[in-house]
Short mmCIF file of N, CA, C and O in Angstrom, two decimals:
data_model
loop_
_atom_site.label_atom_id
_atom_site.label_comp_id
_atom_site.label_asym_id
_atom_site.label_seq_id
_atom_site.Cartn_x
_atom_site.Cartn_y
_atom_site.Cartn_z
N ASP S 1 -47.59 -29.57 -57.30
CA ASP S 1 -48.64 -30.51 -57.18
C ASP S 1 -48.50 -31.42 -55.92
O ASP S 1 -47.39 -31.55 -55.35
N VAL S 2 -49.63 -31.99 -55.51
CA VAL S 2 -49.64 -32.92 -54.37
C VAL S 2 -50.28 -34.19 -54.89
O VAL S 2 -51.34 -34.16 -55.49
N GLN S 3 -49.69 -35.31 -54.47
CA GLN S 3 -50.26 -36.62 -54.85
C GLN S 3 -50.79 -37.26 -53.57
O GLN S 3 -50.05 -37.27 -52.52
N LEU S 4 -51.96 -37.91 -53.63
CA LEU S 4 -52.51 -38.65 -52.51
C LEU S 4 -52.99 -40.00 -52.96
O LEU S 4 -53.58 -40.12 -53.96
N VAL S 5 -52.65 -41.02 -52.09
CA VAL S 5 -52.95 -42.37 -52.37
C VAL S 5 -53.65 -43.05 -51.16
O VAL S 5 -52.91 -43.12 -50.16
N GLU S 6 -54.84 -43.46 -51.36
CA GLU S 6 -55.49 -44.09 -50.21
C GLU S 6 -55.27 -45.58 -50.13
O GLU S 6 -55.04 -46.17 -51.25
N SER S 7 -55.42 -46.16 -48.99
CA SER S 7 -55.40 -47.57 -48.78
C SER S 7 -56.10 -47.98 -47.52
O SER S 7 -56.44 -47.10 -46.76
N GLY S 8 -56.38 -49.30 -47.36
CA GLY S 8 -57.04 -49.75 -46.17
C GLY S 8 -58.50 -50.03 -46.25
O GLY S 8 -59.06 -50.59 -45.28
N GLY S 9 -59.08 -49.85 -47.44
CA GLY S 9 -60.43 -50.12 -47.57
C GLY S 9 -60.67 -51.65 -47.58
O GLY S 9 -59.68 -52.40 -47.76
N GLY S 10 -61.93 -52.06 -47.53
CA GLY S 10 -62.31 -53.44 -47.56
C GLY S 10 -63.70 -53.71 -47.06
O GLY S 10 -64.51 -52.81 -46.98
N SER S 11 -63.95 -54.94 -46.68
CA SER S 11 -65.29 -55.38 -46.26
C SER S 11 -65.24 -55.61 -44.79
O SER S 11 -64.31 -56.27 -44.31
N VAL S 12 -66.21 -55.16 -44.02
CA VAL S 12 -66.27 -55.41 -42.66
C VAL S 12 -67.80 -55.58 -42.23
O VAL S 12 -68.72 -55.07 -42.89
N GLN S 13 -67.93 -56.30 -41.20
CA GLN S 13 -69.35 -56.42 -40.71
C GLN S 13 -69.75 -55.16 -39.85
O GLN S 13 -68.85 -54.51 -39.33
N ALA S 14 -71.00 -54.91 -39.80
CA ALA S 14 -71.51 -53.85 -38.98
C ALA S 14 -71.02 -53.94 -37.54
O ALA S 14 -71.02 -55.07 -37.02
N GLY S 15 -70.62 -52.89 -37.03
CA GLY S 15 -70.04 -52.88 -35.69
C GLY S 15 -68.52 -53.00 -35.62
O GLY S 15 -67.90 -52.81 -34.58
N GLY S 16 -67.97 -53.37 -36.74
CA GLY S 16 -66.57 -53.54 -36.81
C GLY S 16 -65.74 -52.31 -37.11
O GLY S 16 -66.29 -51.14 -37.11
N SER S 17 -64.48 -52.42 -37.34
CA SER S 17 -63.59 -51.24 -37.51
C SER S 17 -62.75 -51.44 -38.71
O SER S 17 -62.40 -52.54 -39.15
N LEU S 18 -62.29 -50.27 -39.26
CA LEU S 18 -61.31 -50.23 -40.34
C LEU S 18 -60.46 -49.03 -40.12
O LEU S 18 -60.95 -48.01 -39.57
N LYS S 19 -59.25 -49.03 -40.56
CA LYS S 19 -58.39 -47.89 -40.47
C LYS S 19 -57.87 -47.57 -41.94
O LYS S 19 -57.18 -48.39 -42.49
N LEU S 20 -58.28 -46.48 -42.43
CA LEU S 20 -57.80 -46.03 -43.80
C LEU S 20 -56.57 -45.23 -43.63
O LEU S 20 -56.36 -44.47 -42.63
N SER S 21 -55.67 -45.27 -44.64
CA SER S 21 -54.47 -44.51 -44.72
C SER S 21 -54.45 -43.69 -46.06
O SER S 21 -55.02 -44.17 -47.08
N CYS S 22 -53.77 -42.58 -45.99
CA CYS S 22 -53.61 -41.75 -47.20
C CYS S 22 -52.19 -41.21 -47.15
O CYS S 22 -51.86 -40.42 -46.33
N THR S 23 -51.44 -41.68 -48.10
CA THR S 23 -50.05 -41.23 -48.18
C THR S 23 -49.97 -40.03 -49.08
O THR S 23 -50.47 -40.16 -50.27
N TYR S 24 -49.38 -38.96 -48.77
CA TYR S 24 -49.37 -37.70 -49.59
C TYR S 24 -47.84 -37.34 -49.81
O TYR S 24 -46.93 -37.53 -48.96
N SER S 25 -47.62 -36.85 -51.01
CA SER S 25 -46.33 -36.51 -51.45
C SER S 25 -46.33 -35.30 -52.40
O SER S 25 -47.44 -34.88 -52.85
N GLY S 26 -45.22 -34.84 -52.78
CA GLY S 26 -45.11 -33.74 -53.74
C GLY S 26 -44.80 -32.47 -52.85
O GLY S 26 -43.98 -32.51 -51.94
N HIS S 27 -45.52 -31.31 -53.22
CA HIS S 27 -45.31 -30.09 -52.51
C HIS S 27 -46.08 -30.08 -51.18
O HIS S 27 -46.94 -29.19 -51.07
N THR S 28 -45.72 -30.91 -50.31
CA THR S 28 -46.52 -31.04 -49.12
C THR S 28 -46.38 -29.87 -48.11
O THR S 28 -47.16 -29.68 -47.23
N SER S 29 -45.29 -29.05 -48.31
CA SER S 29 -45.09 -27.88 -47.33
C SER S 29 -46.24 -26.90 -47.54
O SER S 29 -46.42 -26.07 -46.71
N PHE S 30 -46.99 -26.87 -48.65
CA PHE S 30 -48.02 -26.00 -48.82
C PHE S 30 -49.33 -26.37 -48.30
O PHE S 30 -50.31 -25.63 -48.24
N ILE S 31 -49.41 -27.61 -47.78
CA ILE S 31 -50.68 -28.15 -47.27
C ILE S 31 -50.94 -27.54 -45.91
O ILE S 31 -50.06 -27.57 -44.98
N ASP S 32 -52.13 -26.98 -45.74
CA ASP S 32 -52.56 -26.47 -44.46
C ASP S 32 -53.71 -27.40 -43.87
O ASP S 32 -53.82 -27.34 -42.65
N CYS S 33 -54.33 -28.19 -44.70
CA CYS S 33 -55.39 -29.00 -44.18
C CYS S 33 -55.55 -30.22 -44.99
O CYS S 33 -55.39 -30.25 -46.23
N LEU S 34 -55.89 -31.36 -44.28
CA LEU S 34 -56.10 -32.63 -44.94
C LEU S 34 -57.46 -33.14 -44.41
O LEU S 34 -57.89 -32.76 -43.29
N GLY S 35 -58.08 -33.99 -45.19
CA GLY S 35 -59.35 -34.49 -44.75
C GLY S 35 -59.84 -35.62 -45.56
O GLY S 35 -59.20 -36.11 -46.50
N TRP S 36 -61.06 -36.11 -45.18
CA TRP S 36 -61.67 -37.30 -45.83
C TRP S 36 -63.11 -36.95 -46.16
O TRP S 36 -63.79 -36.26 -45.49
N ILE S 37 -63.49 -37.49 -47.35
CA ILE S 37 -64.84 -37.46 -47.79
C ILE S 37 -65.31 -38.85 -48.12
O ILE S 37 -64.45 -39.75 -48.30
N ARG S 38 -66.57 -39.03 -48.39
CA ARG S 38 -67.06 -40.30 -48.97
C ARG S 38 -68.13 -40.02 -49.95
O ARG S 38 -68.78 -38.97 -49.92
N GLN S 39 -68.29 -40.98 -50.88
CA GLN S 39 -69.27 -40.74 -51.91
C GLN S 39 -69.82 -42.14 -52.28
O GLN S 39 -69.14 -43.08 -52.46
N THR S 40 -71.17 -42.13 -52.44
CA THR S 40 -71.86 -43.32 -52.93
C THR S 40 -72.59 -42.88 -54.22
O THR S 40 -73.02 -41.76 -54.40
N PRO S 41 -72.85 -43.77 -55.10
CA PRO S 41 -73.53 -43.48 -56.32
C PRO S 41 -74.98 -42.85 -56.07
O PRO S 41 -75.66 -43.35 -55.18
N GLY S 42 -75.19 -41.77 -56.72
CA GLY S 42 -76.47 -41.16 -56.60
C GLY S 42 -76.61 -40.19 -55.40
O GLY S 42 -77.65 -39.59 -55.19
N LYS S 43 -75.55 -40.18 -54.58
CA LYS S 43 -75.50 -39.24 -53.47
C LYS S 43 -74.45 -38.14 -53.59
O LYS S 43 -73.44 -38.38 -54.25
N GLU S 44 -74.61 -37.07 -52.95
CA GLU S 44 -73.56 -36.03 -52.92
C GLU S 44 -72.40 -36.41 -52.08
O GLU S 44 -72.51 -37.29 -51.19
N ARG S 45 -71.25 -35.85 -52.39
CA ARG S 45 -70.12 -36.10 -51.62
C ARG S 45 -70.36 -35.66 -50.14
O ARG S 45 -71.05 -34.62 -49.92
N GLU S 46 -69.86 -36.36 -49.19
CA GLU S 46 -70.03 -35.95 -47.81
C GLU S 46 -68.71 -35.72 -47.14
O GLU S 46 -67.90 -36.63 -47.08
N GLY S 47 -68.42 -34.55 -46.62
CA GLY S 47 -67.23 -34.27 -45.86
C GLY S 47 -67.33 -34.95 -44.53
O GLY S 47 -68.33 -34.77 -43.83
N LEU S 48 -66.33 -35.67 -44.14
CA LEU S 48 -66.37 -36.37 -42.87
C LEU S 48 -65.49 -35.85 -41.78
O LEU S 48 -65.93 -35.72 -40.66
N ALA S 49 -64.25 -35.58 -42.12
CA ALA S 49 -63.30 -35.16 -41.02
C ALA S 49 -62.17 -34.44 -41.68
O ALA S 49 -61.79 -34.71 -42.78
N THR S 50 -61.70 -33.48 -40.90
CA THR S 50 -60.54 -32.65 -41.34
C THR S 50 -59.56 -32.45 -40.24
O THR S 50 -59.92 -32.47 -39.07
N ILE S 51 -58.30 -32.13 -40.63
CA ILE S 51 -57.20 -31.85 -39.60
C ILE S 51 -56.28 -30.82 -40.26
O ILE S 51 -55.95 -30.96 -41.39
N ASP S 52 -56.05 -29.79 -39.55
CA ASP S 52 -55.13 -28.72 -40.07
C ASP S 52 -53.79 -28.77 -39.55
O ASP S 52 -53.43 -29.68 -38.73
N SER S 53 -52.98 -27.81 -39.93
CA SER S 53 -51.55 -27.82 -39.60
C SER S 53 -51.29 -27.69 -38.07
O SER S 53 -50.21 -28.03 -37.61
N ARG S 54 -52.29 -27.16 -37.36
CA ARG S 54 -52.10 -27.05 -35.89
C ARG S 54 -52.58 -28.31 -35.18
O ARG S 54 -52.49 -28.35 -34.02
N GLY S 55 -53.09 -29.24 -35.94
CA GLY S 55 -53.66 -30.42 -35.33
C GLY S 55 -55.07 -30.36 -34.90
O GLY S 55 -55.57 -31.30 -34.30
N ILE S 56 -55.66 -29.26 -35.18
CA ILE S 56 -57.05 -29.09 -34.89
C ILE S 56 -57.96 -29.96 -35.80
O ILE S 56 -57.71 -30.09 -36.98
N THR S 57 -58.90 -30.62 -35.27
CA THR S 57 -59.78 -31.47 -36.09
C THR S 57 -61.26 -31.05 -36.08
O THR S 57 -61.70 -30.32 -35.17
N ALA S 58 -61.92 -31.55 -37.10
CA ALA S 58 -63.41 -31.20 -37.21
C ALA S 58 -64.10 -32.42 -37.78
O ALA S 58 -63.49 -33.11 -38.64
N TYR S 59 -65.24 -32.71 -37.33
CA TYR S 59 -65.99 -33.96 -37.76
C TYR S 59 -67.42 -33.60 -38.14
O TYR S 59 -68.09 -32.74 -37.52
N ALA S 60 -67.93 -34.33 -39.14
CA ALA S 60 -69.37 -34.31 -39.49
C ALA S 60 -70.11 -34.96 -38.34
O ALA S 60 -69.62 -35.97 -37.73
N ASP S 61 -71.40 -34.55 -38.08
CA ASP S 61 -72.16 -35.12 -37.07
C ASP S 61 -72.44 -36.62 -37.28
O ASP S 61 -72.50 -37.40 -36.37
N SER S 62 -72.42 -37.07 -38.66
CA SER S 62 -72.73 -38.44 -38.90
C SER S 62 -71.63 -39.39 -38.42
O SER S 62 -71.86 -40.64 -38.26
N VAL S 63 -70.44 -38.84 -38.18
CA VAL S 63 -69.31 -39.75 -37.80
C VAL S 63 -68.67 -39.38 -36.51
O VAL S 63 -67.77 -40.09 -36.00
N LYS S 64 -69.11 -38.30 -35.92
CA LYS S 64 -68.52 -37.79 -34.68
C LYS S 64 -68.69 -38.88 -33.55
O LYS S 64 -69.81 -39.41 -33.39
N GLY S 65 -67.60 -39.17 -32.91
CA GLY S 65 -67.64 -40.19 -31.83
C GLY S 65 -67.27 -41.58 -32.37
O GLY S 65 -67.12 -42.51 -31.53
N ARG S 66 -67.35 -41.77 -33.69
CA ARG S 66 -67.03 -43.10 -34.25
C ARG S 66 -65.82 -43.08 -35.07
O ARG S 66 -65.03 -44.14 -35.12
N PHE S 67 -65.49 -42.02 -35.78
CA PHE S 67 -64.36 -41.91 -36.64
C PHE S 67 -63.29 -40.94 -36.00
O PHE S 67 -63.67 -39.95 -35.28
N THR S 68 -62.01 -41.26 -36.21
CA THR S 68 -60.94 -40.33 -35.69
C THR S 68 -59.92 -40.13 -36.81
O THR S 68 -59.44 -41.07 -37.41
N ILE S 69 -59.70 -38.84 -37.10
CA ILE S 69 -58.72 -38.45 -38.08
C ILE S 69 -57.41 -38.21 -37.36
O ILE S 69 -57.43 -37.56 -36.23
N SER S 70 -56.28 -38.51 -37.95
CA SER S 70 -54.98 -38.22 -37.39
C SER S 70 -54.01 -38.20 -38.55
O SER S 70 -54.29 -38.61 -39.64
N LYS S 71 -52.73 -37.75 -38.25
CA LYS S 71 -51.77 -37.73 -39.32
C LYS S 71 -50.40 -37.86 -38.70
O LYS S 71 -50.14 -37.60 -37.53
N ASP S 72 -49.51 -38.39 -39.52
CA ASP S 72 -48.12 -38.54 -39.19
C ASP S 72 -47.35 -37.57 -40.03
O ASP S 72 -47.22 -37.82 -41.20
N ASN S 73 -46.85 -36.48 -39.43
CA ASN S 73 -46.13 -35.42 -40.17
C ASN S 73 -44.81 -35.84 -40.72
O ASN S 73 -44.25 -35.21 -41.61
N VAL S 74 -44.26 -36.85 -40.11
CA VAL S 74 -42.89 -37.32 -40.50
C VAL S 74 -43.08 -38.19 -41.75
O VAL S 74 -42.30 -38.05 -42.75
N LEU S 75 -43.98 -39.16 -41.69
CA LEU S 75 -44.17 -40.08 -42.77
C LEU S 75 -45.09 -39.52 -43.86
O LEU S 75 -45.25 -40.18 -44.92
N ASN S 76 -45.84 -38.39 -43.56
CA ASN S 76 -46.75 -37.88 -44.43
C ASN S 76 -47.92 -38.85 -44.75
O ASN S 76 -48.19 -39.15 -45.94
N ILE S 77 -48.48 -39.35 -43.74
CA ILE S 77 -49.62 -40.24 -43.87
C ILE S 77 -50.80 -39.66 -43.03
O ILE S 77 -50.66 -39.28 -41.87
N LEU S 78 -51.92 -39.65 -43.70
CA LEU S 78 -53.18 -39.26 -43.04
C LEU S 78 -53.99 -40.57 -42.74
O LEU S 78 -53.95 -41.46 -43.54
N TYR S 79 -54.61 -40.59 -41.58
CA TYR S 79 -55.35 -41.74 -41.22
C TYR S 79 -56.83 -41.44 -40.95
O TYR S 79 -57.14 -40.28 -40.61
N LEU S 80 -57.65 -42.42 -41.03
CA LEU S 80 -59.02 -42.29 -40.60
C LEU S 80 -59.40 -43.66 -39.91
O LEU S 80 -59.58 -44.70 -40.53
N GLN S 81 -59.39 -43.62 -38.59
CA GLN S 81 -59.84 -44.79 -37.79
C GLN S 81 -61.46 -44.80 -37.76
O GLN S 81 -61.97 -43.77 -37.26
N MET S 82 -61.94 -45.83 -38.20
CA MET S 82 -63.48 -45.91 -38.28
C MET S 82 -63.92 -47.07 -37.38
O MET S 82 -63.54 -48.20 -37.62
N ASP S 83 -64.68 -46.77 -36.38
CA ASP S 83 -65.20 -47.67 -35.42
C ASP S 83 -66.68 -47.79 -35.36
O ASP S 83 -67.33 -46.84 -35.85
N ASN S 84 -67.23 -48.87 -34.91
CA ASN S 84 -68.63 -49.05 -34.86
C ASN S 84 -69.34 -48.74 -36.21
O ASN S 84 -70.23 -47.90 -36.32
N LEU S 85 -68.78 -49.43 -37.22
CA LEU S 85 -69.27 -49.10 -38.58
C LEU S 85 -70.74 -49.53 -38.79
O LEU S 85 -71.07 -50.54 -38.24
N LYS S 86 -71.39 -48.74 -39.57
CA LYS S 86 -72.84 -49.06 -39.88
C LYS S 86 -72.94 -49.34 -41.42
O LYS S 86 -72.06 -48.94 -42.18
N SER S 87 -73.99 -49.94 -41.79
CA SER S 87 -74.18 -50.23 -43.23
C SER S 87 -74.18 -49.02 -44.09
O SER S 87 -73.66 -48.96 -45.18
N GLU S 88 -74.71 -47.94 -43.51
CA GLU S 88 -74.73 -46.68 -44.28
C GLU S 88 -73.30 -45.98 -44.45
O GLU S 88 -73.16 -44.98 -45.13
N ASP S 89 -72.32 -46.54 -43.75
CA ASP S 89 -70.90 -46.02 -43.95
C ASP S 89 -70.29 -46.55 -45.14
O ASP S 89 -69.20 -46.16 -45.54
N GLY S 90 -70.91 -47.59 -45.83
CA GLY S 90 -70.35 -48.11 -47.06
C GLY S 90 -70.26 -47.09 -48.16
O GLY S 90 -71.29 -46.45 -48.42
N ALA S 91 -69.04 -46.90 -48.72
CA ALA S 91 -68.89 -45.89 -49.69
C ALA S 91 -67.48 -45.82 -50.21
O ALA S 91 -66.63 -46.59 -49.75
N ALA S 92 -67.15 -45.05 -51.19
CA ALA S 92 -65.84 -44.80 -51.66
C ALA S 92 -65.27 -43.67 -50.86
O ALA S 92 -65.90 -42.63 -50.78
N TYR S 93 -64.17 -43.90 -50.13
CA TYR S 93 -63.54 -42.87 -49.28
C TYR S 93 -62.34 -42.26 -49.94
O TYR S 93 -61.43 -43.03 -50.48
N ARG S 94 -62.27 -40.95 -50.00
CA ARG S 94 -61.19 -40.28 -50.64
C ARG S 94 -60.56 -39.25 -49.67
O ARG S 94 -61.27 -38.62 -48.84
N CYS S 95 -59.24 -39.05 -49.72
CA CYS S 95 -58.63 -38.10 -48.93
C CYS S 95 -58.39 -36.86 -49.79
O CYS S 95 -58.29 -36.98 -51.06
N ALA S 96 -58.21 -35.76 -49.13
CA ALA S 96 -58.02 -34.46 -49.94
C ALA S 96 -57.05 -33.55 -49.11
O ALA S 96 -56.94 -33.66 -47.89
N ALA S 97 -56.40 -32.67 -49.84
CA ALA S 97 -55.46 -31.75 -49.22
C ALA S 97 -55.77 -30.32 -49.77
O ALA S 97 -56.07 -30.23 -51.00
N SER S 98 -55.62 -29.36 -48.92
CA SER S 98 -55.86 -27.99 -49.41
C SER S 98 -54.93 -27.00 -48.57
O SER S 98 -54.12 -27.44 -47.74
N TRP S 99 -55.04 -25.75 -48.89
CA TRP S 99 -54.24 -24.72 -48.26
C TRP S 99 -55.10 -23.50 -47.87
O TRP S 99 -56.22 -23.33 -48.30
N ASP S 100 -54.47 -22.72 -46.91
CA ASP S 100 -55.18 -21.56 -46.46
C ASP S 100 -56.51 -21.80 -45.97
O ASP S 100 -57.56 -21.00 -46.16
N VAL S 101 -56.72 -22.79 -45.17
CA VAL S 101 -58.00 -23.09 -44.66
C VAL S 101 -57.83 -23.86 -43.30
O VAL S 101 -56.89 -24.68 -43.18
N THR S 102 -58.65 -23.61 -42.33
CA THR S 102 -58.57 -24.29 -41.04
C THR S 102 -59.48 -25.53 -41.10
O THR S 102 -60.19 -25.72 -42.04
N ALA S 103 -59.33 -26.36 -40.13
CA ALA S 103 -60.05 -27.69 -40.13
C ALA S 103 -61.53 -27.35 -40.17
O ALA S 103 -62.32 -28.02 -40.88
N ARG S 104 -62.00 -26.43 -39.35
CA ARG S 104 -63.46 -26.14 -39.28
C ARG S 104 -63.98 -25.52 -40.58
O ARG S 104 -65.06 -25.84 -41.01
N GLU S 105 -63.14 -24.62 -41.15
CA GLU S 105 -63.57 -24.09 -42.50
C GLU S 105 -63.57 -25.20 -43.53
O GLU S 105 -64.49 -25.25 -44.36
N ALA S 106 -62.62 -26.08 -43.50
CA ALA S 106 -62.49 -27.13 -44.52
C ALA S 106 -63.61 -28.08 -44.48
O ALA S 106 -64.07 -28.69 -45.46
N LEU S 107 -64.22 -28.36 -43.29
CA LEU S 107 -65.26 -29.32 -43.20
C LEU S 107 -66.47 -28.86 -44.11
O LEU S 107 -67.14 -29.78 -44.61
N GLY S 108 -66.62 -27.64 -44.20
CA GLY S 108 -67.79 -27.09 -44.99
C GLY S 108 -67.43 -27.01 -46.51
O GLY S 108 -68.33 -26.87 -47.22
N SER S 109 -66.22 -27.18 -46.85
CA SER S 109 -65.85 -27.04 -48.29
C SER S 109 -65.19 -28.15 -48.84
O SER S 109 -65.01 -28.24 -50.09
N ILE S 110 -64.81 -29.11 -48.07
CA ILE S 110 -64.02 -30.29 -48.59
C ILE S 110 -64.79 -31.09 -49.57
O ILE S 110 -64.22 -31.76 -50.44
N ALA S 111 -66.12 -31.11 -49.59
CA ALA S 111 -66.91 -31.85 -50.53
C ALA S 111 -66.92 -31.23 -51.91
O ALA S 111 -67.36 -31.91 -52.87
N SER S 112 -66.40 -30.04 -52.01
CA SER S 112 -66.38 -29.31 -53.29
C SER S 112 -65.26 -29.77 -54.14
O SER S 112 -64.19 -29.99 -53.63
N PRO S 113 -65.49 -30.03 -55.42
CA PRO S 113 -64.36 -30.46 -56.31
C PRO S 113 -63.21 -29.46 -56.41
O PRO S 113 -62.14 -29.77 -56.77
N GLU S 114 -63.56 -28.23 -56.01
CA GLU S 114 -62.50 -27.14 -56.09
C GLU S 114 -61.65 -27.05 -54.82
O GLU S 114 -60.89 -26.21 -54.62
N PHE S 115 -61.92 -28.02 -53.86
CA PHE S 115 -61.23 -27.94 -52.55
C PHE S 115 -59.68 -27.90 -52.69
O PHE S 115 -59.03 -27.11 -52.07
N GLY S 116 -59.17 -28.78 -53.53
CA GLY S 116 -57.75 -28.89 -53.66
C GLY S 116 -57.29 -30.11 -54.39
O GLY S 116 -57.78 -30.40 -55.50
N TYR S 117 -56.46 -30.91 -53.80
CA TYR S 117 -55.95 -32.17 -54.47
C TYR S 117 -56.69 -33.35 -53.86
O TYR S 117 -57.02 -33.35 -52.71
N TRP S 118 -56.85 -34.33 -54.72
CA TRP S 118 -57.67 -35.55 -54.29
C TRP S 118 -56.93 -36.85 -54.57
O TRP S 118 -56.18 -36.91 -55.54
N GLY S 119 -57.21 -37.82 -53.76
CA GLY S 119 -56.80 -39.20 -54.09
C GLY S 119 -57.86 -39.85 -54.93
O GLY S 119 -58.93 -39.33 -55.09
N GLU S 120 -57.63 -41.09 -55.41
CA GLU S 120 -58.48 -41.77 -56.17
C GLU S 120 -59.57 -42.52 -55.42
O GLU S 120 -60.66 -42.76 -55.93
N GLY S 121 -59.30 -42.77 -54.15
CA GLY S 121 -60.32 -43.36 -53.31
C GLY S 121 -60.02 -44.83 -52.97
O GLY S 121 -59.35 -45.52 -53.64
N THR S 122 -60.72 -45.34 -51.92
CA THR S 122 -60.63 -46.63 -51.45
C THR S 122 -62.08 -47.06 -51.04
O THR S 122 -62.71 -46.30 -50.43
N GLN S 123 -62.46 -48.27 -51.46
CA GLN S 123 -63.85 -48.71 -51.23
C GLN S 123 -64.03 -49.37 -49.87
O GLN S 123 -63.25 -50.18 -49.46
N VAL S 124 -65.07 -48.95 -49.13
CA VAL S 124 -65.47 -49.56 -47.88
C VAL S 124 -66.85 -50.13 -48.01
O VAL S 124 -67.78 -49.49 -48.43
N THR S 125 -67.00 -51.44 -47.60
CA THR S 125 -68.30 -52.09 -47.67
C THR S 125 -68.60 -52.58 -46.26
O THR S 125 -67.75 -53.28 -45.61
N VAL S 126 -69.83 -52.30 -45.84
CA VAL S 126 -70.21 -52.69 -44.43
C VAL S 126 -71.47 -53.56 -44.63
O VAL S 126 -72.48 -53.06 -45.17
N SER S 127 -71.38 -54.79 -44.10
CA SER S 127 -72.55 -55.66 -44.21
C SER S 127 -73.10 -56.14 -42.98
O SER S 127 -72.46 -55.92 -41.86
#
């Protein structure tokens, strides 16, 4: 199994920045891809950004140019730097891990509950 724990959420004004972290542990050697989704009540999950074992990244159009995904392979931490935040970015943000998938492939599947392992989420509010 893989365990993921998010942190860094909070409240920020529109135009501001936040950096989310996701610490992952367990059988991490099996992980090929990590990523972030967000979810708001009444809306479908939205895949935002992914990064694979080669360091290749992929972004949804809604966040491209504003969000940056990165990871620390030594500390096993996944990050999501969010800049120029908008009110519509307010949501619960969750990180996820999967295997046998590239970053670009994962962007299309990360919103599925079958993607792999999930964290519980951290809330972001933009006012």
